[in-house]
XYZ file of C-alpha atoms in Angstrom:
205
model
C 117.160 97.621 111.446
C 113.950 95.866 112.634
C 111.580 93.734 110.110
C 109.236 96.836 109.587
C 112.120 98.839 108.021
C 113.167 95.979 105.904
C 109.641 95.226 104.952
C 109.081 98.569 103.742
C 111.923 98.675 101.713
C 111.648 95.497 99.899
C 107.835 96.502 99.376
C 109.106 99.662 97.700
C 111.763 98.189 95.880
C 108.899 96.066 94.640
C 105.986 98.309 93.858
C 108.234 100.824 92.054
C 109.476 97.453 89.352
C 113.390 97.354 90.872
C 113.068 94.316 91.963
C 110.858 92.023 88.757
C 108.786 89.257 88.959
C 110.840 85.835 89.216
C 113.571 87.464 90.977
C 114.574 85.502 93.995
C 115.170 86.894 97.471
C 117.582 85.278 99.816
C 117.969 85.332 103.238
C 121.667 85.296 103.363
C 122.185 88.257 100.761
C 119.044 90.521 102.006
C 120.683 90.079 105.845
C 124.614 90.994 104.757
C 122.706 93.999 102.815
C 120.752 95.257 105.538
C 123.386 94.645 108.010
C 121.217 92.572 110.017
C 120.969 88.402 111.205
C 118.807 86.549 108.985
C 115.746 86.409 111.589
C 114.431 89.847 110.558
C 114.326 89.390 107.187
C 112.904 85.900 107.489
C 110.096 87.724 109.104
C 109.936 90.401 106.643
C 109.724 87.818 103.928
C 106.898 86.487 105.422
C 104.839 89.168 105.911
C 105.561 90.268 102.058
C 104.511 86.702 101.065
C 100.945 87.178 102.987
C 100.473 90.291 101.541
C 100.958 88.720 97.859
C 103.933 90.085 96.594
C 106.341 86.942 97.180
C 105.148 83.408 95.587
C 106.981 80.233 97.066
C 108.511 78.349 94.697
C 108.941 74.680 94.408
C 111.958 74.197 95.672
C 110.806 76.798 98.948
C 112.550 79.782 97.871
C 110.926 82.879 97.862
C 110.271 85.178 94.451
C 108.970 88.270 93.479
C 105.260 87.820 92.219
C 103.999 88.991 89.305
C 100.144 89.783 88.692
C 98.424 87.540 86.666
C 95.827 88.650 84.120
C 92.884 88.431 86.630
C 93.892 90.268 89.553
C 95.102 93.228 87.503
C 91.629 93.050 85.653
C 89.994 92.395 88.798
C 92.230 95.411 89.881
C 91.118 97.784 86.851
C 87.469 96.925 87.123
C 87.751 98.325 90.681
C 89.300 101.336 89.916
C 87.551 101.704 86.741
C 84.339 102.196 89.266
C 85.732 104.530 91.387
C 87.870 106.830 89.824
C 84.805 107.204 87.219
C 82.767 108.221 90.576
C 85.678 110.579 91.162
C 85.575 112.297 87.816
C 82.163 111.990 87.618
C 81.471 114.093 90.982
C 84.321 116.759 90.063
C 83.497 117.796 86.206
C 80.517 120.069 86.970
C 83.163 122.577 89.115
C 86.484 121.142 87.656
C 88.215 125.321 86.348
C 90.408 126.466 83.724
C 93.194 126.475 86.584
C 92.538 122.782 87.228
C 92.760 121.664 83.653
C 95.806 123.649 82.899
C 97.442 122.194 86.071
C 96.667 118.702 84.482
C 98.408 119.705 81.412
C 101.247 120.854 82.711
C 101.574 117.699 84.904
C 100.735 115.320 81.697
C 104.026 117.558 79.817
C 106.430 117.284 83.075
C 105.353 113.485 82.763
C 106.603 112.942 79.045
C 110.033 114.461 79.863
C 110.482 112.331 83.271
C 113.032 109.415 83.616
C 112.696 108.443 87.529
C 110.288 105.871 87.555
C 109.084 106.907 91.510
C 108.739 110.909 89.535
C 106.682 109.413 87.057
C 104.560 107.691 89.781
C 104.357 111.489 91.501
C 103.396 113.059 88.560
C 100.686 110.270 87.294
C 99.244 111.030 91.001
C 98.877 114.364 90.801
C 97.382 114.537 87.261
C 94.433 112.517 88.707
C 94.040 114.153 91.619
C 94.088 117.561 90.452
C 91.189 116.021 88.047
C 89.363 114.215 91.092
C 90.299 116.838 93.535
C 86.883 118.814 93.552
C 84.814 115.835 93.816
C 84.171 116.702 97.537
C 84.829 113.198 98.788
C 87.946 112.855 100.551
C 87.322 109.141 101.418
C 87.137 107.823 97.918
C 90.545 110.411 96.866
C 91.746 108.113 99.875
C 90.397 104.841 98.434
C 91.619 105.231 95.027
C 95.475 106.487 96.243
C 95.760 103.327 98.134
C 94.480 101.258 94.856
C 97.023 102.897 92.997
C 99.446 101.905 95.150
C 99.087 98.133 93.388
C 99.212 99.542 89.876
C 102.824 101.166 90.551
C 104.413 98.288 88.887
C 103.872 99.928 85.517
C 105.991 103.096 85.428
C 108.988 100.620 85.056
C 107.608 99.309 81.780
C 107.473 103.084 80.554
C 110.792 104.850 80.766
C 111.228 108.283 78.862
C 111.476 108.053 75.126
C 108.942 104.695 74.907
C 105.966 104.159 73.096
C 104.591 103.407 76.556
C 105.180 106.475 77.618
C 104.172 108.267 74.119
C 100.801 106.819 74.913
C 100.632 107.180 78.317
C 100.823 110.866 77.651
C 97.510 110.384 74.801
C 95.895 108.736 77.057
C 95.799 111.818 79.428
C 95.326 114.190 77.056
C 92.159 112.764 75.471
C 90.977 112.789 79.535
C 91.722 116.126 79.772
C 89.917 117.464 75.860
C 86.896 115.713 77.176
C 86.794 117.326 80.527
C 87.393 120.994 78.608
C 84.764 120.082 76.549
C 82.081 118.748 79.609
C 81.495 115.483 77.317
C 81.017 113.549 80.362
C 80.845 110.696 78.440
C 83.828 111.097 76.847
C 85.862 112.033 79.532
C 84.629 108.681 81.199
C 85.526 106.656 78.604
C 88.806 107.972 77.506
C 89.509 107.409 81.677
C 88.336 103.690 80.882
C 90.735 103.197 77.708
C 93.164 104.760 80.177
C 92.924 102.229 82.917
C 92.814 99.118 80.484
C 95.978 99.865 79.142
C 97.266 100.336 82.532
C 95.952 96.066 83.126
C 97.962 95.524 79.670
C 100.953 96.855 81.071
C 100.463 94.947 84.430
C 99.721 92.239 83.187
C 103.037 92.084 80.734
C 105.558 92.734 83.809
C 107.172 89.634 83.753
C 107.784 88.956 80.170
């Protein structure tokens, strides 16, 4: 297994909240696990500490990072922008068919206990809602931002009020689009992405 592979994986591991802020990755442990000498996975670590999803500790170790309050702000504000863009563009030709589509997603989502599901579903509810924006760069743009917001399906398993409202949130998204209040629908998607931050930023308590 070569340091790609066992970047990936720890990245995943990460992104989808199975491995939490504070917890501490070790060499020896990550290199009997992947079956592998410790250089790899010294290298792996590495390149997951550049990226900004390891923090050094005093004592040199290597933990999980957590986001603090301003980069998942900083991280909301941006998508705030674009997915509004995105919704914005779509509304004028977003169907029947499309809204239904989002429903259904948004009641699949409720019932859903696999975290990485939940992250599938969540994805698809906004893109069938941004689909018909005609701009296949920002769809792009916004996936990848996502990406860093995947943290926050752990904090909402099935059954949770996270999850109760999490379903709200969507469905006042998708009244507002049935109803063309543009405004609405814009704002509700704002409300929608600030909880997100709350949740983000509470990962590590």
């Amino acid at each position: 297994m070569d340091t790609t592979t066992i970047a990936t994986a720890l990245r995943r591991e990460i992104e989808a909240g199975r491995l939490l802020p504070g917890t501490v990755l070790k060499q020896e442990l990550l290199a009997k696990r992947f079956g592998v000498s410790r250089q790899p996975v010294r290298q792996a670590l590495d390149r997951l500490l550049a990226s900004g999803l390891l923090d050094r500790r005093p004592d040199r170790s290597l933990a999980v990072a957590g986001l603090t309050e301003e980069q998942a702000r900083e991280l909301a504000d941006i998508r705030a922008a674009l997915e509004s863009m995105a919704l914005r563009g779509a509304l004028p030709t977003l169907g029947g068919s499309d809204l239904r589509k989002a429903q259904r997603l948004n009641e699949d989502l409720v019932e859903e206990e696999d975290p990485a599901t939940l992250e599938e579903l969540d994805v698809a509810f906004h893109r069938t809602l941004y689909g018909r924006c005609g701009n296949a760069r920002l769809l792009s743009m916004i996936d990848e931002l996502r990406r860093e917001s995947r943290r926050a399906y752990s904090r909402q398993p099935k059954g949770s009020d996270e999850r109760v409202i999490l379903h709200a949130e969507h469905r006042a998204i998708i009244d507002a689009c049935a109803r063309r209040d543009e405004a609405a629908a814009l704002q509700a998607l704002s409300d929608h992405l600030q909880m997100t931050t709350a949740r983000l930023t509470r990962e590590g308590e």
